[in-house]
Amino acid sequence: MDKIVIHGGKRLAGEVRISGAKNAALPVIISSLLTEGWNTFHNIPDLMDVRTIKRLLASLGVKCEGKETLRVNAGEITNCEASYDLVKTMRASVLVLGPLVARMGRAKVSLPGGCAIGARPINLHLKALQALGAEIDLKEGYVEARAERLKGATIYFDISTVTGTENIMMAAVLAEGTTIIKNAAREPEVVNLADVLNSMGANIRGAGTDVITIEGVKGLQPTEATVIPDRIEAGTYLMAAAMTEGDLTLMGCNGDYMEAPITKLKDTGLAISSVEGGLRVKGTREICSVDVKTLPYPGFPTDLQAQMMALMTVGKGISVIRETVFENRFMHVNELLRMGANIAIEGNSAIIKGVQNLRGAPVMATDLRASASLVLAGLAAEGKTEISRVYHIDRGYERIVEKLSSLGADIKRIT
Ligand code: EPU
């Protein structure tokens, strides 16, 4: 299995291109299930999760061609089942449920089960589909959903759920009548998907607010659309600059959708400004400790919590990081401790006392964002850090070793 080896202490400088957002690309690619004919999507990141979605779509009879510009044709859907093998490697596979029921009247999707960051049930997706008139059965670890034609309904999500909102939006666009989603997720990735669906002929209003209204239409047409930049990848590179006293320009992204992390990072002493086509960030010698609470958008994203914790391990002072979105997203803590960090966990809070220096160590990635936090820690640490199980990072960071190495990091991948 591959490892990433980092010799820390190098100052990062230069320009790096931010890729398309994983969590926008996945639903956008899946939305092509609602159309017949070729869709064209630009700015698709080259990631393991994107390859998994292509495999999943191929198993349904969908044709995909290309990489950064991806053409997808769901003219003939020959199978309506997402297998356990695919869903267990990528939970976002459950996003085929809504569009398959809407277009084909049926879908069978493996239940995802728990994962490294929490239980992550899909009960809210299922309850909402039932409200739209789908019959739902759970059999042998699979959800089977059926409906002649879904009917619009008012849905209230107890918890703001990103993929739940996306799944139901994709189901409701072809439903008869009006669907109103209350307490909808407001994430920019939800807005990206709504824009793509509208460009296919859907009638969705209010995406980006917590009430989304969808007037069902009879059919959708293929479209051409672009995926938004990855705000989590961008945030990770901002922190890489912070941890190495670096000076980076992140191209292809802007501060839109990043107000919470940018504000927090400025509070740590980082200088962040807009430049043409991107963001410029300059680190400082002394990193101030700040407190962070993760929240649904527009709050501080849980997907940057682990990376922020890595930064706080070398902050001046004490930081409290409270994780409120997932119940078990502290798997990186034990690994950071191995590198000399001082962190205590109390319930859903981590209390981090900044140390002078981290020290390189062999560590293990446990999930996607945890692995990014270990890379950041490795960039700042004295000596050698060896990160195993790097397949986690391949799921969501495009060419991270090449990108960091082009900025001056001493980082390589070994097999
Ligand atoms: N929840 C339920 N029942 C449901 C759905 C969600 O209880 O039916 C709970 C979850 O267990 C969690 C909370 O609601 O405690 C919010 O979860 P949400 O449904 O919003 O998460 P998700 O849609 O499964 C997406 C991203 C995650 C990101 C979260 C939160 C995609 C493909 N995934 O997951 O991304 O952390 O929203 O922002 O969009 C990542 O990229 O590393 C990642 C995990």
PDB file of C-alpha atoms in Angstrom, residues 19-170:
ATOM      1  CA  SER A  19      -9.682  21.767  -8.388  1.00  0.00           C
ATOM      2  CA  GLY A  20     -13.407  21.363  -8.853  1.00  0.00           C
ATOM      3  CA  ALA A  21     -15.300  20.462  -5.670  1.00  0.00           C
ATOM      4  CA  LYS A  22     -15.668  16.755  -4.987  1.00  0.00           C
ATOM      5  CA  ASN A  23     -18.943  17.227  -3.137  1.00  0.00           C
ATOM      6  CA  ALA A  24     -20.384  19.281  -5.984  1.00  0.00           C
ATOM      7  CA  ALA A  25     -19.060  17.048  -8.778  1.00  0.00           C
ATOM      8  CA  LEU A  26     -20.587  13.848  -7.373  1.00  0.00           C
ATOM      9  CA  PRO A  27     -24.249  15.009  -7.308  1.00  0.00           C
ATOM     10  CA  VAL A  28     -23.828  16.951 -10.546  1.00  0.00           C
ATOM     11  CA  ILE A  29     -22.564  13.854 -12.386  1.00  0.00           C
ATOM     12  CA  ILE A  30     -25.365  11.777 -10.863  1.00  0.00           C
ATOM     13  CA  SER A  31     -27.982  14.329 -11.984  1.00  0.00           C
ATOM     14  CA  SER A  32     -27.421  13.145 -15.554  1.00  0.00           C
ATOM     15  CA  LEU A  33     -29.556  10.112 -14.587  1.00  0.00           C
ATOM     16  CA  LEU A  34     -32.526  12.466 -15.006  1.00  0.00           C
ATOM     17  CA  THR A  35     -31.863  13.101 -18.712  1.00  0.00           C
ATOM     18  CA  GLU A  36     -31.511  11.217 -21.976  1.00  0.00           C
ATOM     19  CA  GLY A  37     -28.587  12.286 -24.176  1.00  0.00           C
ATOM     20  CA  TRP A  38     -25.097  13.676 -23.573  1.00  0.00           C
ATOM     21  CA  ASN A  39     -24.463  16.060 -20.671  1.00  0.00           C
ATOM     22  CA  THR A  40     -21.145  17.909 -20.507  1.00  0.00           C
ATOM     23  CA  PHE A  41     -19.642  18.839 -17.154  1.00  0.00           C
ATOM     24  CA  HIS A  42     -16.500  20.964 -16.776  1.00  0.00           C
ATOM     25  CA  ASN A  43     -14.002  21.273 -13.904  1.00  0.00           C
ATOM     26  CA  ILE A  44     -14.441  17.671 -12.741  1.00  0.00           C
ATOM     27  CA  PRO A  45     -11.617  16.759 -10.343  1.00  0.00           C
ATOM     28  CA  ASP A  46      -9.587  13.619 -11.004  1.00  0.00           C
ATOM     29  CA  LEU A  47     -10.344  11.760  -7.761  1.00  0.00           C
ATOM     30  CA  MET A  48     -10.984   8.233  -6.583  1.00  0.00           C
ATOM     31  CA  ASP A  49     -14.574   9.171  -5.642  1.00  0.00           C
ATOM     32  CA  VAL A  50     -15.200  10.427  -9.178  1.00  0.00           C
ATOM     33  CA  ARG A  51     -13.840   7.147 -10.569  1.00  0.00           C
ATOM     34  CA  THR A  52     -16.152   5.278  -8.162  1.00  0.00           C
ATOM     35  CA  ILE A  53     -19.160   7.265  -9.371  1.00  0.00           C
ATOM     36  CA  LYS A  54     -18.226   6.482 -12.978  1.00  0.00           C
ATOM     37  CA  ARG A  55     -18.115   2.773 -12.086  1.00  0.00           C
ATOM     38  CA  LEU A  56     -21.457   3.046 -10.359  1.00  0.00           C
ATOM     39  CA  LEU A  57     -23.023   4.807 -13.337  1.00  0.00           C
ATOM     40  CA  ALA A  58     -21.491   2.259 -15.731  1.00  0.00           C
ATOM     41  CA  SER A  59     -23.132  -0.492 -13.654  1.00  0.00           C
ATOM     42  CA  LEU A  60     -26.479   1.239 -14.307  1.00  0.00           C
ATOM     43  CA  GLY A  61     -25.834   1.313 -18.073  1.00  0.00           C
ATOM     44  CA  VAL A  62     -24.717   4.978 -18.219  1.00  0.00           C
ATOM     45  CA  LYS A  63     -21.906   6.032 -20.568  1.00  0.00           C
ATOM     46  CA  CYS A  64     -19.148   8.362 -19.328  1.00  0.00           C
ATOM     47  CA  GLU A  65     -16.339   9.841 -21.455  1.00  0.00           C
ATOM     48  CA  GLY A  66     -13.481  12.156 -20.472  1.00  0.00           C
ATOM     49  CA  LYS A  67     -11.960  13.463 -17.261  1.00  0.00           C
ATOM     50  CA  GLU A  68     -11.806  17.165 -16.452  1.00  0.00           C
ATOM     51  CA  THR A  69     -14.509  17.675 -19.034  1.00  0.00           C
ATOM     52  CA  LEU A  70     -16.784  14.730 -18.506  1.00  0.00           C
ATOM     53  CA  ARG A  71     -19.571  13.731 -20.884  1.00  0.00           C
ATOM     54  CA  VAL A  72     -22.304  11.566 -19.429  1.00  0.00           C
ATOM     55  CA  ASN A  73     -25.169   9.875 -21.248  1.00  0.00           C
ATOM     56  CA  ALA A  74     -27.936   8.116 -19.321  1.00  0.00           C
ATOM     57  CA  GLY A  75     -30.048   7.482 -22.438  1.00  0.00           C
ATOM     58  CA  GLU A  76     -30.475   3.840 -21.539  1.00  0.00           C
ATOM     59  CA  ILE A  77     -30.625   2.825 -17.902  1.00  0.00           C
ATOM     60  CA  THR A  78     -30.326  -0.955 -17.858  1.00  0.00           C
ATOM     61  CA  ASN A  79     -30.110  -1.539 -14.097  1.00  0.00           C
ATOM     62  CA  CYS A  80     -31.532   0.287 -11.081  1.00  0.00           C
ATOM     63  CA  GLU A  81     -29.381  -1.251  -8.360  1.00  0.00           C
ATOM     64  CA  ALA A  82     -26.387   0.317  -6.552  1.00  0.00           C
ATOM     65  CA  SER A  83     -24.457  -2.591  -5.060  1.00  0.00           C
ATOM     66  CA  TYR A  84     -23.037  -2.870  -1.554  1.00  0.00           C
ATOM     67  CA  ASP A  85     -19.490  -2.993  -2.976  1.00  0.00           C
ATOM     68  CA  LEU A  86     -19.833   0.478  -4.477  1.00  0.00           C
ATOM     69  CA  VAL A  87     -21.887   2.107  -1.715  1.00  0.00           C
ATOM     70  CA  LYS A  88     -19.550   0.893   1.027  1.00  0.00           C
ATOM     71  CA  THR A  89     -16.557   2.536  -0.680  1.00  0.00           C
ATOM     72  CA  MET A  90     -18.438   5.789  -1.198  1.00  0.00           C
ATOM     73  CA  ARG A  91     -21.526   6.835   0.730  1.00  0.00           C
ATOM     74  CA  ALA A  92     -22.423   9.497  -1.843  1.00  0.00           C
ATOM     75  CA  SER A  93     -23.585   6.559  -4.011  1.00  0.00           C
ATOM     76  CA  VAL A  94     -26.930   6.830  -2.170  1.00  0.00           C
ATOM     77  CA  LEU A  95     -27.518   9.929  -4.295  1.00  0.00           C
ATOM     78  CA  VAL A  96     -28.708   7.696  -7.148  1.00  0.00           C
ATOM     79  CA  LEU A  97     -31.802   6.822  -5.130  1.00  0.00           C
ATOM     80  CA  GLY A  98     -33.792  10.020  -5.768  1.00  0.00           C
ATOM     81  CA  PRO A  99     -33.098  10.380  -9.509  1.00  0.00           C
ATOM     82  CA  LEU A 100     -33.615   6.662 -10.235  1.00  0.00           C
ATOM     83  CA  VAL A 101     -37.019   6.562  -8.539  1.00  0.00           C
ATOM     84  CA  ALA A 102     -37.986   9.804 -10.264  1.00  0.00           C
ATOM     85  CA  ARG A 103     -37.023   8.627 -13.737  1.00  0.00           C
ATOM     86  CA  MET A 104     -37.421   4.828 -13.591  1.00  0.00           C
ATOM     87  CA  GLY A 105     -40.034   4.426 -10.873  1.00  0.00           C
ATOM     88  CA  ARG A 106     -37.758   2.148  -8.878  1.00  0.00           C
ATOM     89  CA  ALA A 107     -34.314   1.903  -7.283  1.00  0.00           C
ATOM     90  CA  LYS A 108     -32.461  -0.545  -5.112  1.00  0.00           C
ATOM     91  CA  VAL A 109     -29.546   0.894  -3.177  1.00  0.00           C
ATOM     92  CA  SER A 110     -27.403  -0.711  -0.514  1.00  0.00           C
ATOM     93  CA  LEU A 111     -27.660   0.909   2.915  1.00  0.00           C
ATOM     94  CA  PRO A 112     -24.314   2.588   3.555  1.00  0.00           C
ATOM     95  CA  GLY A 113     -23.813   1.539   7.192  1.00  0.00           C
ATOM     96  CA  GLY A 114     -21.560   3.456   9.587  1.00  0.00           C
ATOM     97  CA  CYS A 115     -18.235   4.987   8.694  1.00  0.00           C
ATOM     98  CA  ALA A 116     -15.101   6.332  10.345  1.00  0.00           C
ATOM     99  CA  ILE A 117     -16.689   9.668  11.213  1.00  0.00           C
ATOM    100  CA  GLY A 118     -20.012   8.527  12.649  1.00  0.00           C
ATOM    101  CA  ALA A 119     -23.172   6.461  12.217  1.00  0.00           C
ATOM    102  CA  ARG A 120     -24.426   8.581   9.292  1.00  0.00           C
ATOM    103  CA  PRO A 121     -27.875   7.078   8.709  1.00  0.00           C
ATOM    104  CA  ILE A 122     -30.016   7.950   5.656  1.00  0.00           C
ATOM    105  CA  ASN A 123     -33.335   7.849   7.525  1.00  0.00           C
ATOM    106  CA  LEU A 124     -34.119  11.437   6.542  1.00  0.00           C
ATOM    107  CA  HIS A 125     -33.603  10.697   2.826  1.00  0.00           C
ATOM    108  CA  LEU A 126     -36.004   7.753   3.116  1.00  0.00           C
ATOM    109  CA  LYS A 127     -38.641   9.583   5.127  1.00  0.00           C
ATOM    110  CA  ALA A 128     -38.651  12.405   2.583  1.00  0.00           C
ATOM    111  CA  LEU A 129     -38.946   9.992  -0.351  1.00  0.00           C
ATOM    112  CA  GLN A 130     -41.903   8.370   1.405  1.00  0.00           C
ATOM    113  CA  ALA A 131     -43.478  11.798   1.781  1.00  0.00           C
ATOM    114  CA  LEU A 132     -43.169  12.133  -2.011  1.00  0.00           C
ATOM    115  CA  GLY A 133     -45.165   8.917  -2.347  1.00  0.00           C
ATOM    116  CA  ALA A 134     -42.417   6.314  -2.751  1.00  0.00           C
ATOM    117  CA  GLU A 135     -42.905   2.915  -1.182  1.00  0.00           C
ATOM    118  CA  ILE A 136     -39.806   2.006   0.768  1.00  0.00           C
ATOM    119  CA  ASP A 137     -38.749  -1.496   1.830  1.00  0.00           C
ATOM    120  CA  LEU A 138     -35.592  -2.476   3.638  1.00  0.00           C
ATOM    121  CA  LYS A 139     -34.434  -5.973   2.675  1.00  0.00           C
ATOM    122  CA  GLU A 140     -31.123  -7.739   3.208  1.00  0.00           C
ATOM    123  CA  GLY A 141     -29.211  -4.515   3.692  1.00  0.00           C
ATOM    124  CA  TYR A 142     -30.788  -2.804   0.686  1.00  0.00           C
ATOM    125  CA  VAL A 143     -33.360  -0.030   0.357  1.00  0.00           C
ATOM    126  CA  GLU A 144     -35.926  -0.688  -2.330  1.00  0.00           C
ATOM    127  CA  ALA A 145     -37.947   2.308  -3.421  1.00  0.00           C
ATOM    128  CA  ARG A 146     -40.869   2.307  -5.863  1.00  0.00           C
ATOM    129  CA  ALA A 147     -43.287   4.903  -7.174  1.00  0.00           C
ATOM    130  CA  GLU A 148     -45.366   5.287 -10.337  1.00  0.00           C
ATOM    131  CA  ARG A 149     -44.873   9.027 -10.318  1.00  0.00           C
ATOM    132  CA  LEU A 150     -43.707  10.896  -7.245  1.00  0.00           C
ATOM    133  CA  LYS A 151     -46.014  13.591  -5.938  1.00  0.00           C
ATOM    134  CA  GLY A 152     -44.891  16.934  -4.571  1.00  0.00           C
ATOM    135  CA  ALA A 153     -45.057  17.363  -0.784  1.00  0.00           C
ATOM    136  CA  THR A 154     -43.785  19.577   1.998  1.00  0.00           C
ATOM    137  CA  ILE A 155     -40.744  18.068   3.648  1.00  0.00           C
ATOM    138  CA  TYR A 156     -39.155  19.182   6.866  1.00  0.00           C
ATOM    139  CA  PHE A 157     -35.670  17.900   7.633  1.00  0.00           C
ATOM    140  CA  ASP A 158     -35.065  17.598  11.403  1.00  0.00           C
ATOM    141  CA  ILE A 159     -31.354  17.969  10.727  1.00  0.00           C
ATOM    142  CA  SER A 160     -29.916  19.921   7.844  1.00  0.00           C
ATOM    143  CA  THR A 161     -28.605  17.208   5.532  1.00  0.00           C
ATOM    144  CA  VAL A 162     -26.519  17.943   2.440  1.00  0.00           C
ATOM    145  CA  THR A 163     -26.951  14.740   0.437  1.00  0.00           C
ATOM    146  CA  GLY A 164     -30.493  14.375   1.817  1.00  0.00           C
ATOM    147  CA  THR A 165     -31.417  17.769   0.333  1.00  0.00           C
ATOM    148  CA  GLU A 166     -29.686  16.843  -2.946  1.00  0.00           C
ATOM    149  CA  ASN A 167     -31.372  13.440  -3.162  1.00  0.00           C
ATOM    150  CA  ILE A 168     -34.826  14.902  -2.608  1.00  0.00           C
ATOM    151  CA  MET A 169     -34.214  17.791  -4.991  1.00  0.00           C
ATOM    152  CA  MET A 170     -33.326  15.260  -7.701  1.00  0.00           C
TER     153      MET A 170
END
